[in-house]
Coordinates of C-alpha atoms and ligand atoms in Angstrom, one line a residue:
Chain A
M1 CA 67.3 -305.0 -59.9
D2 CA 71.0 -304.4 -60.2
I3 CA 70.6 -302.7 -63.5
L4 CA 68.0 -300.3 -62.1
N5 CA 70.1 -299.6 -59.1
F6 CA 73.1 -298.9 -61.4
F7 CA 70.9 -296.5 -63.4
I8 CA 69.9 -294.6 -60.3
A9 CA 73.4 -294.6 -58.7
N10 CA 75.0 -293.4 -62.0
Y11 CA 72.4 -291.3 -63.6
K12 CA 74.7 -288.3 -63.8
E13 CA 77.3 -290.2 -65.8
I14 CA 74.7 -291.9 -67.9
A15 CA 73.2 -288.5 -68.7
Y16 CA 76.7 -287.2 -69.6
R17 CA 77.5 -290.2 -71.8
T18 CA 74.1 -289.9 -73.5
E19 CA 74.9 -286.2 -74.2
E20 CA 78.2 -287.2 -75.7
H21 CA 76.6 -289.8 -77.8
I22 CA 73.9 -287.5 -79.1
F23 CA 76.5 -284.8 -79.8
I24 CA 78.5 -287.1 -82.0
V25 CA 75.6 -288.4 -83.9
F26 CA 73.8 -285.1 -84.2
L27 CA 76.8 -283.2 -85.4
A28 CA 77.8 -285.9 -87.9
V29 CA 74.3 -286.5 -89.3
S30 CA 73.7 -282.8 -89.6
F31 CA 76.8 -282.4 -91.7
A32 CA 75.8 -285.5 -93.7
I33 CA 72.3 -284.0 -94.4
L34 CA 73.9 -280.7 -95.6
F35 CA 76.4 -282.5 -97.8
G36 CA 74.3 -285.6 -98.7
V37 CA 71.2 -283.6 -99.8
T38 CA 73.3 -281.2 -101.8
V39 CA 75.2 -284.1 -103.5
G40 CA 71.9 -286.0 -104.0
I41 CA 70.4 -283.0 -105.8
Y42 CA 73.5 -282.4 -107.8
I43 CA 73.7 -285.9 -109.1
T44 CA 70.1 -285.8 -110.4
Q45 CA 71.5 -283.4 -113.0
H46 CA 74.6 -285.4 -113.7
K47 CA 73.6 -289.0 -114.3
K48 CA 77.2 -290.2 -114.9
T49 CA 78.4 -288.8 -111.6
A50 CA 75.4 -290.3 -109.9
D51 CA 76.5 -293.9 -110.6
V52 CA 80.0 -293.2 -109.3
V53 CA 78.8 -291.3 -106.2
L54 CA 76.3 -294.0 -105.2
Y55 CA 78.8 -296.7 -105.8
I56 CA 81.4 -295.1 -103.6
A57 CA 78.8 -294.4 -100.9
S58 CA 77.7 -298.0 -100.9
I59 CA 81.2 -299.3 -100.6
I60 CA 81.8 -297.0 -97.6
I61 CA 78.8 -298.3 -95.8
T62 CA 80.0 -301.9 -96.1
I63 CA 83.3 -301.3 -94.4
P64 CA 82.9 -302.6 -90.8
S65 CA 83.1 -299.7 -88.3
I66 CA 86.0 -301.2 -86.4
A67 CA 88.0 -301.4 -89.7
L68 CA 87.1 -297.8 -90.6
F69 CA 88.3 -296.6 -87.2
G70 CA 91.5 -298.6 -87.7
L71 CA 92.0 -297.0 -91.1
M72 CA 91.5 -293.5 -89.7
I73 CA 93.8 -293.8 -86.7
P74 CA 97.1 -293.5 -88.6
V75 CA 95.8 -290.8 -90.9
L76 CA 94.3 -288.7 -88.2
S77 CA 97.2 -289.2 -86.0
L78 CA 99.1 -286.9 -88.3
I79 CA 97.1 -284.1 -86.8
N80 CA 97.1 -285.7 -83.4
E81 CA 93.4 -286.6 -83.6
G82 CA 93.8 -290.4 -84.1
I83 CA 91.4 -291.1 -81.3
G84 CA 88.5 -289.2 -79.7
Y85 CA 85.5 -287.4 -81.1
L86 CA 86.9 -286.5 -84.5
P87 CA 87.3 -290.1 -86.0
A88 CA 83.9 -290.9 -84.5
I89 CA 82.3 -288.0 -86.1
I90 CA 83.9 -288.6 -89.5
A91 CA 82.9 -292.3 -89.4
V92 CA 79.3 -291.4 -88.6
F93 CA 79.3 -288.8 -91.3
L94 CA 80.6 -291.3 -93.9
Y95 CA 78.1 -294.0 -92.9
S96 CA 75.2 -291.5 -93.1
L97 CA 76.0 -290.4 -96.6
L98 CA 74.6 -293.4 -98.5
P99 CA 71.1 -293.4 -97.1
I100 CA 70.8 -289.7 -97.3
I101 CA 72.3 -289.3 -100.8
R102 CA 70.5 -292.3 -102.2
N103 CA 67.1 -291.3 -100.8
T104 CA 67.5 -287.7 -101.9
Y105 CA 68.5 -288.8 -105.4
T106 CA 65.7 -291.4 -105.6
A107 CA 63.1 -289.0 -104.3
I108 CA 63.9 -286.3 -106.8
M109 CA 64.3 -288.7 -109.7
N110 CA 60.9 -290.1 -108.9
I111 CA 59.0 -286.7 -108.9
D112 CA 56.3 -286.8 -111.5
P113 CA 57.9 -285.2 -114.6
A114 CA 54.6 -283.4 -115.2
L115 CA 55.1 -281.4 -112.0
R116 CA 58.6 -280.4 -113.1
E117 CA 57.1 -279.3 -116.5
A118 CA 54.3 -277.4 -114.8
A119 CA 56.8 -275.6 -112.6
K120 CA 59.0 -274.8 -115.6
G121 CA 56.0 -273.7 -117.7
M122 CA 54.9 -271.3 -115.0
G123 CA 58.3 -269.5 -115.2
M124 CA 59.9 -270.9 -112.0
T125 CA 63.7 -270.6 -111.9
N126 CA 65.6 -273.8 -111.2
S127 CA 66.1 -272.8 -107.6
Q128 CA 62.5 -271.8 -107.1
R129 CA 61.5 -275.2 -108.5
L130 CA 63.9 -276.9 -106.1
L131 CA 62.8 -275.0 -103.0
K132 CA 59.1 -274.9 -103.7
V133 CA 58.4 -278.2 -105.4
E134 CA 61.2 -280.7 -105.6
I135 CA 62.5 -280.6 -102.0
P136 CA 59.1 -280.3 -100.3
L137 CA 57.9 -283.3 -102.3
S138 CA 61.1 -285.3 -101.4
I139 CA 61.0 -284.6 -97.7
P140 CA 59.3 -287.9 -96.6
I141 CA 61.8 -290.0 -98.5
I142 CA 64.9 -287.9 -97.5
M143 CA 63.7 -288.0 -93.9
A144 CA 63.4 -291.8 -94.0
G145 CA 67.1 -291.8 -95.1
V146 CA 68.0 -289.5 -92.2
R147 CA 66.2 -291.7 -89.7
Y148 CA 67.9 -294.8 -91.0
A149 CA 71.3 -293.1 -90.9
T150 CA 70.7 -291.9 -87.3
V151 CA 69.6 -295.2 -85.9
L152 CA 72.4 -297.0 -87.7
N153 CA 75.0 -294.5 -86.4
I154 CA 73.8 -294.6 -82.8
G155 CA 75.1 -298.2 -83.0
V156 CA 78.3 -297.2 -84.7
T157 CA 78.9 -294.5 -82.1
A158 CA 78.6 -297.1 -79.4
I159 CA 81.6 -298.9 -80.9
A160 CA 83.5 -295.6 -81.2
A161 CA 83.9 -295.8 -77.4
Y162 CA 86.8 -298.1 -78.2
I163 CA 88.7 -295.2 -79.9
G164 CA 88.0 -293.0 -77.0
A165 CA 85.1 -291.1 -78.4
G166 CA 83.1 -291.5 -75.2
G167 CA 79.3 -291.9 -75.4
L168 CA 77.1 -294.7 -74.1
G169 CA 79.5 -297.3 -75.7
T170 CA 81.8 -296.6 -72.8
F171 CA 79.6 -298.6 -70.5
I172 CA 79.6 -301.5 -72.9
S173 CA 83.4 -301.5 -73.5
Q174 CA 84.0 -301.2 -69.7
G175 CA 81.4 -303.8 -68.9
I176 CA 83.2 -306.2 -71.2
S177 CA 86.7 -305.5 -70.1
Q178 CA 85.7 -305.5 -66.4
S179 CA 83.3 -308.5 -66.8
N180 CA 80.7 -306.3 -65.3
S181 CA 77.5 -307.6 -66.8
T182 CA 75.3 -304.9 -65.1
K183 CA 77.4 -302.1 -66.6
L184 CA 77.3 -303.9 -70.0
M185 CA 73.5 -304.2 -69.9
V186 CA 73.1 -300.6 -68.8
G187 CA 75.1 -299.5 -71.8
A188 CA 73.3 -301.8 -74.2
I189 CA 69.8 -300.8 -72.9
S190 CA 70.7 -297.1 -73.0
V191 CA 71.9 -297.3 -76.6
S192 CA 68.8 -299.2 -77.6
I193 CA 66.4 -296.7 -75.9
L194 CA 68.3 -293.8 -77.4
A195 CA 68.0 -295.3 -80.9
V196 CA 64.2 -295.9 -80.6
M197 CA 63.7 -292.4 -79.1
A198 CA 65.7 -290.8 -81.8
D199 CA 63.7 -292.6 -84.5
Y200 CA 60.5 -291.5 -82.9
F201 CA 61.7 -287.9 -82.5
L202 CA 62.7 -287.8 -86.2
L203 CA 59.4 -289.2 -87.2
F204 CA 57.8 -286.4 -85.3
I205 CA 59.9 -283.9 -87.1
Q206 CA 59.2 -285.5 -90.4
N207 CA 55.5 -285.2 -89.8
K208 CA 56.0 -281.6 -88.9
V209 CA 57.8 -280.7 -92.1
T210 CA 55.8 -282.8 -94.5
S211 CA 52.9 -281.0 -96.2
K212 CA 49.5 -282.2 -95.2
G213 CA 48.8 -282.7 -98.9
L214 CA 51.4 -285.5 -99.1
K215 CA 50.0 -287.6 -96.2
Chain B
M1 CA 48.4 -262.6 -131.1
I2 CA 50.5 -265.7 -131.7
E3 CA 52.3 -266.2 -135.0
L4 CA 54.3 -269.3 -136.0
K5 CA 56.6 -268.9 -139.0
N6 CA 58.1 -272.0 -140.7
L7 CA 58.4 -273.7 -137.4
C8 CA 60.3 -277.0 -137.5
K9 CA 61.2 -279.5 -134.8
I10 CA 63.3 -282.6 -135.4
F11 CA 64.0 -284.9 -132.5
K12 CA 67.2 -286.8 -132.7
T13 CA 67.3 -290.0 -130.7
G14 CA 70.3 -292.2 -131.3
N15 CA 70.7 -292.5 -135.1
K16 CA 66.9 -292.0 -135.7
S17 CA 65.4 -288.6 -136.2
I18 CA 61.7 -287.8 -135.9
V19 CA 60.2 -284.8 -137.6
A20 CA 57.6 -283.7 -135.0
A21 CA 56.8 -280.4 -136.7
E22 CA 57.5 -279.5 -140.3
N23 CA 57.3 -276.0 -141.5
I24 CA 54.4 -274.9 -139.5
S25 CA 53.0 -271.4 -140.2
M26 CA 49.9 -270.0 -138.7
R27 CA 48.5 -266.9 -137.0
V28 CA 46.1 -266.8 -134.1
K29 CA 44.4 -263.5 -133.6
E30 CA 43.9 -261.8 -130.3
G31 CA 41.0 -263.2 -128.3
E32 CA 40.7 -266.3 -130.4
I33 CA 40.8 -269.9 -129.5
C34 CA 42.8 -272.0 -131.9
V35 CA 42.6 -275.8 -131.4
L36 CA 45.5 -277.9 -132.6
L37 CA 43.8 -281.1 -133.7
G38 CA 45.1 -284.5 -135.0
P39 CA 45.8 -288.1 -134.1
S40 CA 48.2 -289.0 -131.3
G41 CA 51.8 -288.3 -132.2
C42 CA 51.1 -285.8 -134.9
G43 CA 53.1 -283.1 -133.2
K44 CA 50.4 -281.0 -131.4
T45 CA 52.1 -281.0 -128.0
T46 CA 55.5 -280.3 -129.6
T47 CA 54.2 -277.3 -131.5
L48 CA 52.5 -276.0 -128.3
K49 CA 55.6 -276.4 -126.2
M50 CA 57.8 -274.5 -128.6
I51 CA 55.7 -271.4 -128.0
N52 CA 56.7 -271.2 -124.3
K53 CA 60.1 -272.6 -125.1
I54 CA 59.8 -275.8 -123.1
I55 CA 60.9 -277.3 -126.4
E56 CA 63.6 -275.5 -128.5
P57 CA 62.6 -275.3 -132.2
T58 CA 65.0 -276.7 -134.7
S59 CA 64.2 -273.7 -137.0
G60 CA 61.6 -271.1 -137.6
E61 CA 60.2 -268.2 -135.6
I62 CA 57.5 -267.6 -133.0
F63 CA 56.0 -264.3 -132.2
V64 CA 53.8 -263.7 -129.2
N65 CA 52.1 -260.3 -129.3
G66 CA 54.6 -259.2 -131.9
K67 CA 57.7 -260.2 -130.0
N68 CA 60.0 -262.9 -131.2
V69 CA 60.2 -265.3 -128.3
T70 CA 63.8 -266.2 -129.0
N71 CA 64.7 -262.7 -127.8
V72 CA 62.7 -262.9 -124.6
D73 CA 64.1 -264.5 -121.4
N74 CA 62.4 -267.9 -120.8
I75 CA 61.4 -267.0 -117.3
V76 CA 59.9 -263.7 -118.2
L77 CA 58.1 -265.2 -121.2
R78 CA 56.6 -268.0 -119.3
R79 CA 55.2 -265.8 -116.6
K80 CA 53.2 -264.0 -119.2
I81 CA 51.9 -267.2 -120.8
G82 CA 49.3 -269.3 -118.9
Y83 CA 50.2 -272.9 -119.3
V84 CA 47.8 -275.9 -118.6
I85 CA 49.6 -279.2 -119.0
Q86 CA 48.0 -282.4 -120.2
Q87 CA 48.4 -284.1 -116.8
I88 CA 47.0 -281.1 -114.8
G89 CA 50.2 -281.1 -112.6
L90 CA 48.9 -279.5 -109.5
F91 CA 51.6 -279.5 -106.8
P92 CA 50.4 -281.9 -104.2
N93 CA 52.3 -280.3 -101.4
L94 CA 50.5 -277.0 -101.8
T95 CA 46.9 -276.1 -101.1
V96 CA 44.6 -274.9 -103.9
K97 CA 45.5 -271.3 -102.9
G98 CA 49.2 -272.2 -102.8
N99 CA 48.9 -273.6 -106.3
I100 CA 47.1 -270.6 -107.8
S101 CA 49.2 -268.0 -106.1
I102 CA 52.5 -269.3 -107.5
V103 CA 52.9 -266.9 -110.4
P104 CA 51.5 -263.9 -108.6
K105 CA 54.0 -264.5 -105.8
M106 CA 56.8 -264.8 -108.2
L107 CA 55.7 -261.5 -109.6
H108 CA 55.8 -260.0 -106.1
W109 CA 52.2 -259.1 -105.8
D110 CA 51.3 -258.0 -102.3
K111 CA 49.4 -260.4 -100.0
E112 CA 46.1 -258.5 -100.2
R113 CA 46.1 -258.6 -104.0
I114 CA 47.0 -262.3 -104.1
D115 CA 44.1 -263.0 -101.7
R116 CA 41.7 -261.0 -103.7
R117 CA 42.8 -262.7 -106.9
A118 CA 42.5 -266.1 -105.4
E119 CA 38.9 -265.5 -104.6
E120 CA 38.2 -264.0 -107.9
L121 CA 39.7 -267.0 -109.7
M122 CA 37.5 -269.4 -107.7
E123 CA 34.5 -267.5 -108.7
M124 CA 35.6 -267.6 -112.4
I125 CA 35.8 -271.4 -112.2
S126 CA 32.6 -271.8 -110.2
L127 CA 34.2 -273.3 -107.1
D128 CA 33.4 -272.3 -103.6
K129 CA 36.1 -270.2 -101.7
S130 CA 36.3 -273.0 -99.1
Y131 CA 38.3 -275.1 -101.6
L132 CA 41.2 -272.6 -101.3
S133 CA 42.5 -274.3 -98.2
M134 CA 42.2 -277.9 -99.6
Y135 CA 44.9 -280.0 -101.1
P136 CA 44.8 -281.4 -104.6
K137 CA 44.3 -284.9 -103.4
E138 CA 41.0 -283.9 -101.7
L139 CA 39.6 -282.7 -105.1
S140 CA 37.8 -284.6 -107.8
G141 CA 39.4 -284.8 -111.3
G142 CA 37.1 -282.1 -112.6
Q143 CA 37.8 -279.8 -109.7
Q144 CA 41.6 -280.3 -110.2
Q145 CA 41.2 -279.6 -113.9
R146 CA 39.4 -276.3 -113.0
I147 CA 42.2 -275.4 -110.6
G148 CA 44.7 -276.1 -113.3
V149 CA 43.0 -273.6 -115.5
A150 CA 42.7 -271.1 -112.6
R151 CA 46.4 -271.4 -111.9
A152 CA 47.2 -270.7 -115.5
L153 CA 45.0 -267.6 -115.4
A154 CA 46.3 -266.4 -112.1
A155 CA 48.5 -263.5 -113.2
N156 CA 46.0 -262.6 -116.0
P157 CA 48.3 -263.5 -118.9
P158 CA 47.1 -262.4 -122.3
V159 CA 48.0 -265.7 -123.8
M160 CA 47.2 -269.3 -122.7
L161 CA 48.5 -272.6 -123.9
M162 CA 46.4 -275.6 -123.0
D163 CA 47.4 -279.2 -123.7
E164 CA 44.3 -281.3 -123.7
P165 CA 43.0 -279.4 -120.7
F166 CA 39.7 -281.3 -120.5
G167 CA 41.1 -284.7 -121.4
A168 CA 41.2 -286.2 -117.9
I169 CA 37.6 -285.9 -117.0
D170 CA 34.5 -288.0 -117.7
P171 CA 32.4 -287.0 -120.7
I172 CA 29.6 -285.4 -118.7
N173 CA 31.8 -283.2 -116.6
R174 CA 33.9 -282.5 -119.6
E175 CA 30.9 -280.9 -121.3
I176 CA 30.1 -278.9 -118.2
I177 CA 33.7 -277.6 -117.9
Q178 CA 33.9 -276.8 -121.6
D179 CA 30.7 -274.8 -121.4
E180 CA 31.9 -273.0 -118.4
F181 CA 35.2 -272.3 -120.0
L182 CA 33.5 -270.8 -123.1
R183 CA 31.4 -268.6 -120.9
L184 CA 34.6 -267.5 -119.1
Q185 CA 36.4 -266.9 -122.4
K186 CA 33.6 -264.6 -123.5
K187 CA 34.6 -262.3 -120.6
I188 CA 38.3 -262.7 -120.5
K189 CA 39.0 -262.9 -124.2
K190 CA 42.4 -264.5 -124.0
T191 CA 44.4 -265.6 -127.0
I192 CA 44.4 -269.4 -126.6
I193 CA 46.1 -272.3 -128.3
M194 CA 44.5 -275.5 -127.1
V195 CA 45.5 -279.1 -128.0
S196 CA 42.9 -281.7 -128.6
H197 CA 42.5 -285.0 -130.4
D198 CA 38.7 -284.9 -130.2
I199 CA 37.0 -283.4 -133.3
T200 CA 33.8 -282.7 -131.3
E201 CA 35.7 -280.7 -128.7
A202 CA 37.6 -278.8 -131.4
I203 CA 34.4 -277.8 -133.1
K204 CA 32.9 -276.7 -129.9
M205 CA 35.8 -274.7 -128.6
A206 CA 37.6 -273.4 -131.6
D207 CA 37.5 -270.2 -133.5
K208 CA 40.1 -271.7 -135.7
I209 CA 41.2 -275.3 -136.0
A210 CA 44.7 -276.4 -137.1
I211 CA 44.7 -280.0 -138.3
F212 CA 48.0 -281.9 -138.2
K213 CA 49.2 -285.1 -139.6
E214 CA 52.7 -286.4 -138.9
G215 CA 54.0 -283.0 -138.1
V216 CA 52.5 -281.3 -141.1
L217 CA 49.8 -278.7 -140.8
Q218 CA 47.0 -279.9 -143.1
Q219 CA 44.4 -277.2 -142.9
F220 CA 44.0 -274.1 -140.8
D221 CA 40.5 -272.6 -140.9
T222 CA 37.3 -272.0 -139.1
P223 CA 35.5 -275.1 -137.8
D224 CA 32.7 -274.6 -140.3
N225 CA 35.0 -274.4 -143.3
I226 CA 37.0 -277.4 -142.1
L227 CA 33.7 -279.4 -141.9
A228 CA 32.2 -278.0 -145.1
H229 CA 35.3 -277.8 -147.2
P230 CA 37.9 -280.3 -145.9
G231 CA 41.2 -279.4 -147.7
N232 CA 42.3 -282.9 -148.5
S233 CA 41.3 -286.5 -147.9
F234 CA 43.1 -286.8 -144.6
V235 CA 41.1 -283.9 -143.2
E236 CA 37.9 -285.3 -144.7
N237 CA 38.5 -288.7 -143.1
F238 CA 39.5 -287.1 -139.8
V239 CA 36.4 -285.0 -139.5
G240 CA 34.2 -288.0 -140.3
K241 CA 31.5 -288.9 -142.8
D242 CA 28.9 -287.2 -140.6
R243 CA 30.7 -283.9 -140.9
T244 CA 27.5 -282.1 -142.1
L245 CA 25.8 -283.2 -138.9
K246 CA 28.7 -281.9 -137.0
R247 CA 28.3 -278.5 -138.6
L248 CA 24.9 -278.4 -136.9
N249 CA 26.6 -278.0 -133.6
L250 CA 28.2 -274.8 -134.7
Y251 CA 25.0 -272.8 -135.1
S252 CA 22.0 -272.1 -133.0
V253 CA 18.4 -271.5 -134.0
V254 CA 18.8 -267.8 -134.1
D255 CA 21.4 -268.0 -136.9
V256 CA 19.0 -269.9 -139.2
M257 CA 15.4 -269.2 -138.3
N258 CA 13.0 -267.2 -140.5
K259 CA 12.6 -264.1 -138.5
T260 CA 9.5 -263.0 -140.2
P261 CA 7.1 -265.9 -140.4
F262 CA 3.4 -265.4 -141.2
I263 CA 1.5 -265.2 -138.0
F264 CA -2.1 -264.6 -137.0
N265 CA -3.8 -263.8 -133.8
D266 CA -6.1 -266.3 -132.2
N267 CA -9.2 -264.3 -132.8
D268 CA -8.4 -263.3 -136.4
N269 CA -10.9 -264.6 -139.0
V270 CA -9.8 -267.9 -140.2
C271 CA -10.6 -267.0 -143.8
D272 CA -8.0 -264.2 -143.8
A273 CA -5.4 -266.8 -142.8
I274 CA -6.5 -269.2 -145.5
K275 CA -6.3 -266.4 -148.1
I276 CA -2.7 -265.6 -147.1
M277 CA -1.7 -269.2 -147.1
H278 CA -3.0 -269.7 -150.6
E279 CA -1.3 -266.5 -151.8
N280 CA 2.0 -267.5 -150.4
S281 CA 1.8 -271.3 -150.9
L282 CA 2.1 -272.0 -147.2
A283 CA 1.1 -275.3 -145.7
S284 CA 0.5 -273.8 -142.3
V285 CA 0.8 -270.6 -140.2
F286 CA 1.3 -270.1 -136.5
I287 CA -1.3 -268.6 -134.3
V288 CA -0.4 -266.4 -131.3
D289 CA -2.3 -265.0 -128.4
K290 CA -2.5 -261.3 -127.5
D291 CA 0.9 -261.5 -125.7
K292 CA 2.6 -262.8 -128.9
K293 CA 2.9 -266.2 -127.3
P294 CA 2.4 -269.0 -129.9
V295 CA -0.6 -271.1 -129.1
G296 CA -1.2 -273.2 -132.2
R297 CA -0.7 -274.0 -135.9
L298 CA -3.3 -273.6 -138.5
V299 CA -2.9 -276.2 -141.3
L300 CA -4.2 -275.3 -144.7
K301 CA -5.5 -278.7 -145.7
D302 CA -7.7 -278.9 -142.5
V303 CA -9.4 -275.6 -143.3
K304 CA -9.3 -275.0 -147.0
N305 CA -13.0 -275.7 -147.5
L306 CA -14.2 -273.2 -144.9
K307 CA -16.5 -270.3 -146.0
K308 CA -16.5 -266.7 -144.8
N309 CA -17.7 -266.0 -141.3
D310 CA -16.8 -269.5 -140.3
G311 CA -15.1 -268.2 -137.2
K312 CA -11.8 -267.4 -135.5
C313 CA -8.4 -269.1 -136.1
I314 CA -8.4 -270.4 -132.5
N315 CA -11.3 -272.7 -133.3
Y316 CA -9.5 -274.5 -136.1
M317 CA -5.9 -274.5 -135.1
I318 CA -3.9 -277.5 -133.8
E319 CA -2.4 -276.9 -130.4
L320 CA 1.4 -276.6 -130.3
K321 CA 3.2 -279.3 -128.5
S322 CA 6.7 -277.9 -128.6
M323 CA 8.4 -274.6 -128.9
I324 CA 12.1 -274.0 -129.5
K325 CA 14.3 -271.6 -127.7
I326 CA 16.5 -269.6 -130.0
E327 CA 19.8 -270.4 -128.3
E328 CA 19.3 -274.2 -128.9
N329 CA 21.9 -275.6 -131.3
L330 CA 20.8 -276.9 -134.7
R331 CA 21.8 -280.5 -133.9
N332 CA 19.3 -280.7 -131.0
I333 CA 16.6 -279.2 -133.2
S334 CA 17.2 -281.6 -136.0
S335 CA 17.1 -284.4 -133.6
Q336 CA 13.7 -283.2 -132.3
M337 CA 12.4 -282.8 -135.9
Y338 CA 13.1 -286.5 -136.5
L339 CA 11.7 -287.4 -133.1
H340 CA 8.4 -285.6 -133.7
S341 CA 8.3 -286.1 -137.4
K342 CA 8.0 -282.3 -137.8
S343 CA 9.4 -280.3 -140.6
S344 CA 9.3 -277.0 -138.7
F345 CA 9.1 -275.5 -135.2
V346 CA 8.1 -272.2 -133.8
C347 CA 10.9 -270.3 -132.1
V348 CA 10.5 -268.3 -128.9
D349 CA 12.6 -265.9 -126.9
N350 CA 13.1 -266.2 -123.1
D351 CA 9.6 -264.7 -122.5
D352 CA 8.1 -267.3 -124.7
K353 CA 7.2 -264.7 -127.3
I354 CA 7.3 -265.8 -130.9
V355 CA 10.4 -264.6 -132.7
G356 CA 10.6 -266.9 -135.7
E357 CA 10.2 -270.2 -137.4
I358 CA 12.8 -272.9 -138.1
S359 CA 12.3 -275.5 -140.8
Q360 CA 14.2 -278.4 -142.3
D361 CA 14.3 -276.6 -145.6
G362 CA 15.7 -273.5 -143.8
I363 CA 18.4 -275.6 -142.2
S364 CA 19.3 -277.3 -145.5
N365 CA 19.5 -274.0 -147.4
F366 CA 21.6 -272.5 -144.6
L367 CA 24.1 -275.4 -144.7
N368 CA 24.2 -275.4 -148.4
A369 CA 24.9 -271.7 -148.7
T370 CA 28.6 -272.2 -148.1
Y371 CA 28.8 -274.7 -151.0
K372 CA 27.3 -272.3 -153.5
K373 CA 30.1 -269.8 -152.7
E374 CA 33.3 -270.7 -154.5
P375 CA 35.1 -272.7 -151.8
K376 CA 37.6 -270.5 -150.1
G377 CA 40.1 -273.2 -149.8
Y378 CA 42.2 -272.7 -146.7
E379 CA 44.2 -269.9 -145.4
N380 CA 47.4 -271.5 -144.5
V381 CA 48.9 -268.4 -143.0
Ligands
LIG401 N1 61.4 -285.5 -126.4 C1 61.2 -286.2 -127.5 N2 62.2 -287.0 -128.0 C2 62.0 -287.7 -129.1 N3 60.8 -287.8 -129.8 C3 59.8 -287.0 -129.3 C4 59.9 -286.2 -128.1 N4 58.7 -285.6 -127.9 C5 57.9 -286.0 -128.9 N5 58.5 -286.9 -129.7 C6 57.9 -287.5 -130.9 O1 57.4 -286.4 -131.7 C7 56.2 -286.8 -132.3 C8 55.1 -285.8 -131.9 O2 54.9 -285.9 -130.5 P1 53.8 -285.0 -129.8 O3 54.0 -283.6 -130.2 O4 53.9 -285.3 -128.4 O5 52.4 -285.5 -130.4 P2 50.9 -285.2 -130.0 O6 50.9 -284.2 -128.9 O7 50.3 -284.7 -131.2 O8 50.4 -286.6 -129.6 C9 55.9 -288.2 -131.8 O9 56.3 -289.1 -132.8 C10 56.7 -288.4 -130.6 O10 57.1 -289.7 -130.4
LIG402 MG1 50.1 -284.5 -126.8

């Protein structure tokens, strides 16, 4: 009951924190898609680079988020951005890379070589092949990576409240420091709901952009 | 026209090198189907893929319609060569229409022309227009294969390369699609190089067959010459001990039949017929009605004792049980000869009118004719 009352009494702040939260994740994951898909495609052509890139990305994702923030604070402080949105966005960006790069790489590597040969044989240029065949065929797997990155980073962003990035984590950190379990629960529930909704939303988008022929 | 001159391909893998094509020279004339034939791994696919530069030759030259392909941009070259790959390779993310419009779109045809072409292509491959909006996974293997061919034909390329295009279908549908394709080829007259490992398919489809063994071209000749005069023991083994029977597939009744058999009308006097049979040492003659439709066979030994005025042919003839259409192939006819223990059949046109007679001796003589000529050997260029 307390929780519901808190929701009703503070809906404005909750909405604002949700917006902040979405802003961080959306911005960072968007950059990660642009960068990750490009890198993922690039490394399909450069097998040696592929191992290195995937290795680095998998090391990054194993760094605990608190540690990553800790590492970034002194570096970003040099440009007076040690705390706030920027380190949060960078962290989310970095954590998103592995699932996106790896899924893009795997999806493209697993495309039936016969399709690639058919495309070549018909006189498609490399970029036509990429845009008309390889990427459309890879979309379900790339999108699975994006969904994973998003859900994971909605959690990471909650922790970023500790470095002043705002977002729904603010309720959690305040709830802990003020021993206010209602506030804590509100934060935790909101983050969970946001994660589930984001996943469903992306699934919806995935279905929209996946060809009927692939379902 | 496609011409290969001293074409070689050596694959280097690690410290091993595989000669997949060794000094291959041949010329496929415009409008002809050439089948590259041989056991698996003999270099058929490699040879085919060098023509559209999917595989780079180690040495040698390729000319497509007079142009050396090394001097033509890959992309430009490939858009002018229809290519059907062994695995069909339809793009699962695109509809049938999407698949067959790829090359026309790349050539910037306008939408109306692409639509018209898509419908035309469906008609060519005997599929309903409604398939255009379907996805490859909704189609049967045979339908996918047809779409693969349609896609290669889309921009009307003068040359087609087909790697085992009918390989992935069951035998019954394969025959249907082969027949369909031959009918289509009569109209479109493309210059086609087709890979196959199936001698029966090669005989059926080819104007010329190129037989390979371990990257070396063994013989390049017409199906009939390959069967009648295998150039070496490899070819002889490959075509099989029943090669003469296989030759029967190559010809139809009309090629072999006696077009001027002795015939009598049903109400002719039987004695006139007997006289002619005696004079020409015939064992029997065919009897036709007033519409020239065969109705029976008059056999000499049944009637040789008849006197004058003994009546009309119709009274003494044996009724005909079977007639042969002239487009039937010789293999089917031979089979029927054995089935019915007959040494000859009457041949009729589509109106059931008599046009000739086909006999075992006639077939033998026809098949033997090529052996009497000095064997041509094989034209390797
Ligand atoms: N990319 C390649 N690398 C190495 N060897 C190859 C390659 N492609 C084909 N070969 C070899 O070349 C030979 C001919 O192959 P291929 O032309 O595919 O035969 P076919 O189509 O007649 O079955 C085979 O021994 C095959 O293993
Ligand atoms: Mg092959």
